[in-house]
Amino acid sequence: MKSISVQSLTDMFHLEVLAGAEGMERMITRHQTHRPGLEFVGYFDFFPMERVQVLGRKEITYLLTLSVEERMLHIGNIVKYHPPCFIVTSGQQEIPYLTLFCNQEGIPLLRTTETTTEFIAKLNGYLVKALAPEMSIHAVCVNVSGIGILLRGKSGIGKSETAHTLIRRGHRFVADDIVVLKKLGPATLLGTHNEITREFLALRSIGLINVVRQYGRTAFQDETRIVLDIELCPWKEDSLNNELEAVPQFTEYLGIQIPHIEVQLQPGRDVASLIEAAANNWYLRQLGYSAAEEFMKRVEDEMQS
């Protein structure tokens, strides 16, 4: 199971450490936060103690309405479950009782000036990506007209050169050689780089180029949702599918099936244009349009007339 430390979270969001500094290496393993509400009235049957606990104005205001004895009791009941950390939002100040308990138990108490709603949205989004199951594959990742594509094939087949042509045509580069795939949901696969290769594209006979330095910031993006898997392979005589519409094929990554297309290479074949066509065709299919179906309808209408 993937995890990140409370210290990493603190650094990422520039959080203020109020108490429990000795627990900054505690690990976070769940991507959703929790706002303790029922727990403050004593109901713990479904308390997600492994999540980051966020205390907004609602929670703090409620605690301040209690007597000192009740407040200490309710806070103590939650702290004893040892969640990874507590984060107080909106820069709230009246929380000495939280500081006391967190110092005693070594649980980090952090604070942000951001509002609860805004902070939780950012934090949940970050945790989903940081804790997502992932794998690395040998491929090139590009974004063609807003559509994330994996380009695969044997070394030297021309993946990087094809990506370079697509960049020159105004599309965006994501990763070369090593593509990191992250599963963000049951049907959502994210493609990104591994930081070391960020912005770099390796071209045979040329060497490494920095895409951003050569073509500008708009030629690169950090990540993209993967919706097409295109494999570049050598030309095979009499093996191309010349039917009106090929039978759908899929490649599975982390349990998610991605539509697969095989593009055979031959001198003079404009591979980049074929990839653009595949991307546009996929988009039209999402809108419910099929060129093959329209063609067959025209044939049927002609025959009937």
Tab-separated table of C-alpha atoms in Angstrom:
chain	number	residue	atom	x	y	z
A	1	MET	CA	0.000	0.000	0.000
A	2	LYS	CA	1.353	3.411	-0.948
A	3	SER	CA	1.782	6.063	1.716
A	4	ILE	CA	3.133	9.549	2.274
A	5	SER	CA	4.410	11.147	5.452
A	6	VAL	CA	2.747	13.966	7.337
A	7	GLN	CA	5.969	15.921	6.772
A	8	SER	CA	5.542	15.615	2.988
A	9	LEU	CA	1.962	16.862	3.283
A	10	THR	CA	3.102	19.763	5.457
A	11	ASP	CA	5.755	20.776	2.950
A	12	MET	CA	3.371	20.468	0.006
A	13	PHE	CA	0.714	22.769	1.483
A	14	HIS	CA	3.003	24.978	3.611
A	15	LEU	CA	1.163	24.053	6.804
A	16	GLU	CA	2.006	25.521	10.190
A	17	VAL	CA	3.037	22.940	12.810
A	18	LEU	CA	1.340	23.718	16.128
A	19	ALA	CA	1.968	20.547	18.112
A	20	GLY	CA	3.101	16.928	17.879
A	21	ALA	CA	6.226	17.718	15.867
A	22	GLU	CA	7.782	14.379	16.853
A	23	GLY	CA	5.079	12.600	14.856
A	24	MET	CA	5.803	14.237	11.483
A	25	GLU	CA	6.979	10.930	10.021
A	26	ARG	CA	3.603	9.290	10.658
A	27	MET	CA	2.248	7.831	7.424
A	28	ILE	CA	-0.960	8.655	5.553
A	29	THR	CA	-2.428	5.747	3.585
A	30	ARG	CA	-5.960	6.889	2.701
A	31	HIS	CA	-6.813	9.452	0.056
A	32	GLN	CA	-9.939	10.881	1.665
A	33	THR	CA	-10.051	13.318	4.566
A	34	HIS	CA	-12.576	13.274	7.395
A	35	ARG	CA	-14.331	15.973	9.390
A	36	PRO	CA	-15.151	14.526	12.835
A	37	GLY	CA	-18.749	15.392	13.626
A	38	LEU	CA	-20.555	12.370	15.043
A	39	GLU	CA	-17.370	11.476	16.882
A	40	PHE	CA	-17.677	14.646	18.962
A	41	VAL	CA	-21.003	13.392	20.327
A	42	GLY	CA	-19.601	9.968	21.133
A	43	TYR	CA	-20.477	7.873	18.055
A	44	PHE	CA	-17.389	5.982	16.864
A	45	ASP	CA	-18.820	2.901	15.110
A	46	PHE	CA	-17.659	4.046	11.662
A	47	PHE	CA	-14.834	6.395	12.602
A	48	PRO	CA	-12.202	6.380	9.784
A	49	MET	CA	-9.234	6.785	12.116
A	50	GLU	CA	-6.698	6.167	9.324
A	51	ARG	CA	-7.691	9.386	7.520
A	52	VAL	CA	-6.439	12.943	7.952
A	53	GLN	CA	-8.828	14.742	10.336
A	54	VAL	CA	-9.834	18.260	9.252
A	55	LEU	CA	-11.343	20.690	11.764
A	56	GLY	CA	-13.206	23.640	10.270
A	57	ARG	CA	-15.090	26.486	11.892
A	58	LYS	CA	-18.115	24.244	12.464
A	59	GLU	CA	-16.153	21.718	14.512
A	60	ILE	CA	-14.133	24.262	16.482
A	61	THR	CA	-17.195	26.429	17.215
A	62	TYR	CA	-19.062	23.376	18.535
A	63	LEU	CA	-16.186	22.414	20.810
A	64	LEU	CA	-16.064	25.949	22.223
A	65	THR	CA	-19.728	25.670	23.259
A	66	LEU	CA	-18.902	22.750	25.560
A	67	SER	CA	-17.703	22.946	29.113
A	68	VAL	CA	-14.001	22.433	29.691
A	69	GLU	CA	-14.621	18.920	31.022
A	70	GLU	CA	-16.816	17.911	28.036
A	71	ARG	CA	-14.383	19.413	25.561
A	72	MET	CA	-11.433	17.539	27.019
A	73	LEU	CA	-13.441	14.314	27.044
A	74	HIS	CA	-14.512	14.535	23.394
A	75	ILE	CA	-11.076	15.534	22.131
A	76	GLY	CA	-9.434	12.822	24.195
A	77	ASN	CA	-11.799	10.199	22.772
A	78	ILE	CA	-10.724	11.053	19.198
A	79	VAL	CA	-7.020	11.481	19.888
A	80	LYS	CA	-6.748	8.026	21.465
A	81	TYR	CA	-7.487	6.491	18.038
A	82	HIS	CA	-4.214	8.046	16.810
A	83	PRO	CA	-5.196	9.391	13.356
A	84	PRO	CA	-2.247	10.481	11.152
A	85	CYS	CA	-2.744	14.169	11.942
A	86	PHE	CA	-5.218	16.965	12.614
A	87	ILE	CA	-5.459	20.026	10.366
A	88	VAL	CA	-7.215	23.191	11.513
A	89	THR	CA	-8.475	25.451	8.709
A	90	SER	CA	-9.186	29.178	8.361
A	91	GLY	CA	-6.271	30.094	10.643
A	92	GLN	CA	-8.345	29.457	13.777
A	93	GLN	CA	-6.632	30.395	17.049
A	94	GLU	CA	-8.735	29.174	19.983
A	95	ILE	CA	-7.425	25.609	20.086
A	96	PRO	CA	-5.076	25.249	23.122
A	97	TYR	CA	-6.920	22.072	24.194
A	98	LEU	CA	-6.042	20.447	20.851
A	99	THR	CA	-2.405	21.470	21.268
A	100	LEU	CA	-2.299	19.863	24.708
A	101	PHE	CA	-3.616	16.476	23.587
A	102	CYS	CA	-1.590	16.321	20.368
A	103	ASN	CA	1.640	17.065	22.238
A	104	GLN	CA	0.831	14.360	24.763
A	105	GLU	CA	0.150	11.725	22.087
A	106	GLY	CA	2.724	12.845	19.493
A	107	ILE	CA	0.098	13.476	16.817
A	108	PRO	CA	0.864	16.416	14.474
A	109	LEU	CA	-1.536	19.343	14.773
A	110	LEU	CA	-1.291	21.528	11.670
A	111	ARG	CA	-2.941	24.763	10.559
A	112	THR	CA	-3.763	26.442	7.274
A	113	THR	CA	-5.231	29.859	6.541
A	114	GLU	CA	-7.348	28.450	3.705
A	115	THR	CA	-11.078	27.910	4.141
A	116	THR	CA	-12.290	24.400	4.903
A	117	THR	CA	-14.034	23.757	1.586
A	118	GLU	CA	-11.161	25.003	-0.560
A	119	PHE	CA	-8.503	23.199	1.449
A	120	ILE	CA	-10.311	19.843	1.519
A	121	ALA	CA	-10.823	19.970	-2.247
A	122	LYS	CA	-7.101	20.590	-2.815
A	123	LEU	CA	-5.995	18.040	-0.236
A	124	ASN	CA	-8.270	15.264	-1.496
A	125	GLY	CA	-7.130	15.873	-5.070
A	126	TYR	CA	-3.485	15.696	-4.026
A	127	LEU	CA	-3.939	12.538	-1.941
A	128	VAL	CA	-5.817	10.731	-4.722
A	129	LYS	CA	-2.837	11.161	-7.046
A	130	ALA	CA	-0.133	10.654	-4.430
A	131	LEU	CA	-1.650	7.410	-3.128
A	132	ALA	CA	-2.962	6.014	-6.406
A	133	PRO	CA	-1.797	2.523	-7.503
A	134	GLU	CA	0.795	2.970	-10.228
A	135	MET	CA	3.042	1.179	-12.693
A	136	SER	CA	5.725	2.189	-15.182
A	137	ILE	CA	5.855	1.132	-18.828
A	138	HIS	CA	8.215	1.692	-21.742
A	139	ALA	CA	6.310	4.092	-23.980
A	140	VAL	CA	5.819	7.698	-25.021
A	141	CYS	CA	2.870	9.726	-23.762
A	142	VAL	CA	1.331	12.627	-25.677
A	143	ASN	CA	-1.819	14.702	-25.557
A	144	VAL	CA	-3.365	15.118	-29.016
A	145	SER	CA	-6.130	17.731	-29.139
A	146	GLY	CA	-6.927	17.072	-25.483
A	147	ILE	CA	-6.835	13.281	-25.834
A	148	GLY	CA	-4.216	11.325	-23.890
A	149	ILE	CA	-2.396	8.683	-25.926
A	150	LEU	CA	0.243	6.057	-25.206
A	151	LEU	CA	2.627	5.308	-28.067
A	152	ARG	CA	4.198	1.871	-27.691
A	153	GLY	CA	6.492	-0.314	-29.782
A	154	LYS	CA	9.965	-1.829	-29.867
A	155	SER	CA	12.993	0.370	-29.262
A	156	GLY	CA	13.956	2.259	-32.414
A	157	ILE	CA	10.531	1.887	-34.042
A	158	GLY	CA	10.006	5.679	-34.082
A	159	LYS	CA	7.883	6.506	-31.031
A	160	SER	CA	9.906	9.557	-29.984
A	161	GLU	CA	10.208	10.836	-33.563
A	162	THR	CA	6.437	10.535	-33.992
A	163	ALA	CA	5.917	12.426	-30.733
A	164	HIS	CA	8.271	15.126	-31.992
A	165	THR	CA	6.208	15.524	-35.174
A	166	LEU	CA	3.040	15.817	-33.083
A	167	ILE	CA	4.669	18.492	-30.915
A	168	ARG	CA	5.588	20.458	-34.047
A	169	ARG	CA	1.917	20.303	-35.054
A	170	GLY	CA	0.809	21.950	-31.823
A	171	HIS	CA	0.066	18.938	-29.631
A	172	ARG	CA	1.510	18.374	-26.173
A	173	PHE	CA	4.273	16.140	-24.881
A	174	VAL	CA	3.941	14.376	-21.510
A	175	ALA	CA	6.628	11.705	-21.132
A	176	ASP	CA	9.264	9.793	-23.083
A	177	ASP	CA	10.756	6.344	-22.518
A	178	ILE	CA	9.287	5.789	-19.039
A	179	VAL	CA	5.595	6.579	-18.599
A	180	VAL	CA	4.130	6.361	-15.095
A	181	LEU	CA	0.497	5.203	-15.080
A	182	LYS	CA	-1.722	5.948	-12.083
A	183	LYS	CA	-5.165	4.516	-11.417
A	184	LEU	CA	-7.323	7.354	-10.084
A	185	GLY	CA	-10.634	5.509	-10.275
A	186	PRO	CA	-12.366	2.412	-11.687
A	187	ALA	CA	-12.067	3.776	-15.235
A	188	THR	CA	-9.572	6.644	-14.952
A	189	LEU	CA	-5.941	6.096	-15.915
A	190	LEU	CA	-3.486	8.984	-15.635
A	191	GLY	CA	-0.227	9.148	-17.569
A	192	THR	CA	2.721	11.214	-16.357
A	193	HIS	CA	6.545	11.295	-16.222
A	194	ASN	CA	8.897	10.108	-13.488
A	195	GLU	CA	10.308	13.612	-12.717
A	196	ILE	CA	13.820	12.644	-13.870
A	197	THR	CA	12.753	12.646	-17.542
A	198	ARG	CA	10.392	15.608	-17.190
A	199	GLU	CA	10.351	17.728	-20.389
A	200	PHE	CA	13.070	15.587	-22.043
A	201	LEU	CA	12.583	13.803	-25.369
A	202	ALA	CA	15.291	11.498	-26.754
A	203	LEU	CA	15.710	11.542	-30.552
A	204	ARG	CA	18.029	9.089	-32.262
A	205	SER	CA	20.946	10.765	-34.051
A	206	ILE	CA	20.122	14.038	-32.263
A	207	GLY	CA	20.162	13.176	-28.568
A	208	LEU	CA	18.146	14.696	-25.733
A	209	ILE	CA	16.098	17.819	-26.338
A	210	ASN	CA	14.207	19.873	-23.783
A	211	VAL	CA	10.734	20.276	-25.258
A	212	VAL	CA	9.865	23.349	-23.197
A	213	ARG	CA	13.121	25.155	-24.063
A	214	GLN	CA	12.739	24.429	-27.769
A	215	TYR	CA	8.988	24.784	-28.305
A	216	GLY	CA	7.668	26.717	-25.309
A	217	ARG	CA	5.640	25.959	-22.225
A	218	THR	CA	2.486	25.119	-24.197
A	219	ALA	CA	4.242	22.140	-25.818
A	220	PHE	CA	4.365	20.257	-22.522
A	221	GLN	CA	1.967	19.162	-19.805
A	222	ASP	CA	2.664	17.199	-16.628
A	223	GLU	CA	-0.088	14.626	-16.953
A	224	THR	CA	-3.011	13.498	-19.070
A	225	ARG	CA	-5.857	11.029	-18.840
A	226	ILE	CA	-5.029	8.026	-21.048
A	227	VAL	CA	-7.836	6.998	-23.422
A	228	LEU	CA	-5.960	5.403	-26.354
A	229	ASP	CA	-3.162	2.853	-26.568
A	230	ILE	CA	-1.440	2.961	-29.975
A	231	GLU	CA	1.211	0.406	-30.882
A	232	LEU	CA	3.661	1.153	-33.678
A	233	CYS	CA	4.839	-2.016	-35.417
A	234	PRO	CA	6.613	-3.063	-38.650
A	235	TRP	CA	4.647	-3.355	-41.878
A	236	LYS	CA	3.154	-6.814	-42.438
A	237	GLU	CA	2.005	-7.717	-45.936
A	238	ASP	CA	-1.625	-8.837	-46.248
A	239	SER	CA	-2.286	-8.291	-42.552
A	240	LEU	CA	-3.958	-4.881	-42.498
A	241	ASN	CA	-7.616	-4.804	-41.632
A	242	ASN	CA	-9.402	-3.230	-44.590
A	243	GLU	CA	-12.908	-3.624	-43.225
A	244	LEU	CA	-15.101	-0.575	-42.705
A	245	GLU	CA	-14.474	-0.642	-38.975
A	246	ALA	CA	-11.941	-2.766	-37.093
A	247	VAL	CA	-13.063	-5.018	-34.255
A	248	PRO	CA	-12.392	-3.167	-30.980
A	249	GLN	CA	-9.215	-4.257	-29.193
A	250	PHE	CA	-8.119	-3.317	-25.682
A	251	THR	CA	-4.992	-3.233	-23.530
A	252	GLU	CA	-5.357	-3.533	-19.769
A	253	TYR	CA	-3.390	-1.414	-17.303
A	254	LEU	CA	-4.006	-1.660	-13.543
A	255	GLY	CA	-7.344	-3.335	-14.246
A	256	ILE	CA	-8.517	-0.611	-16.659
A	257	GLN	CA	-9.131	-1.476	-20.305
A	258	ILE	CA	-7.882	1.101	-22.806
A	259	PRO	CA	-8.834	0.965	-26.540
A	260	HIS	CA	-5.903	-0.414	-28.531
A	261	ILE	CA	-4.941	0.426	-32.113
A	262	GLU	CA	-2.086	-1.060	-34.133
A	263	VAL	CA	-0.420	1.249	-36.651
A	264	GLN	CA	1.888	-0.470	-39.126
A	265	LEU	CA	4.849	1.518	-40.408
A	266	GLN	CA	6.034	1.884	-43.966
A	267	PRO	CA	8.195	4.512	-45.722
A	268	GLY	CA	6.027	7.445	-46.769
A	269	ARG	CA	3.251	6.697	-44.295
A	270	ASP	CA	2.326	9.795	-42.249
A	271	VAL	CA	2.115	8.192	-38.817
A	272	ALA	CA	1.481	11.456	-36.964
A	273	SER	CA	-1.545	12.178	-39.155
A	274	LEU	CA	-2.884	8.680	-38.508
A	275	ILE	CA	-2.579	9.258	-34.762
A	276	GLU	CA	-4.437	12.572	-35.102
A	277	ALA	CA	-7.151	10.760	-37.066
A	278	ALA	CA	-7.381	8.049	-34.404
A	279	ALA	CA	-7.738	10.663	-31.662
A	280	ASN	CA	-10.431	12.591	-33.525
A	281	ASN	CA	-12.257	9.362	-34.388
A	282	TRP	CA	-12.239	8.305	-30.720
A	283	TYR	CA	-13.684	11.685	-29.742
A	284	LEU	CA	-16.488	11.384	-32.300
A	285	ARG	CA	-17.319	7.909	-31.023
A	286	GLN	CA	-17.746	9.365	-27.542
A	287	LEU	CA	-20.318	11.731	-29.055
A	288	GLY	CA	-22.146	8.749	-30.558
A	289	TYR	CA	-20.987	9.154	-34.164
A	290	SER	CA	-19.601	6.329	-36.316
A	291	ALA	CA	-18.419	6.984	-39.868
A	292	ALA	CA	-18.901	3.284	-40.721
A	293	GLU	CA	-22.504	3.349	-39.510
A	294	GLU	CA	-23.246	6.491	-41.509
A	295	PHE	CA	-21.665	4.956	-44.612
A	296	MET	CA	-23.729	1.762	-44.293
A	297	LYS	CA	-26.887	3.812	-43.804
A	298	ARG	CA	-26.177	5.679	-47.040
A	299	VAL	CA	-25.680	2.366	-48.862
A	300	GLU	CA	-28.943	0.993	-47.479
A	301	ASP	CA	-30.825	4.179	-48.394
A	302	GLU	CA	-29.412	4.002	-51.945
A	303	MET	CA	-30.431	0.365	-52.324
A	304	GLN	CA	-33.957	1.083	-51.096
A	305	SER	CA	-34.366	4.015	-53.454
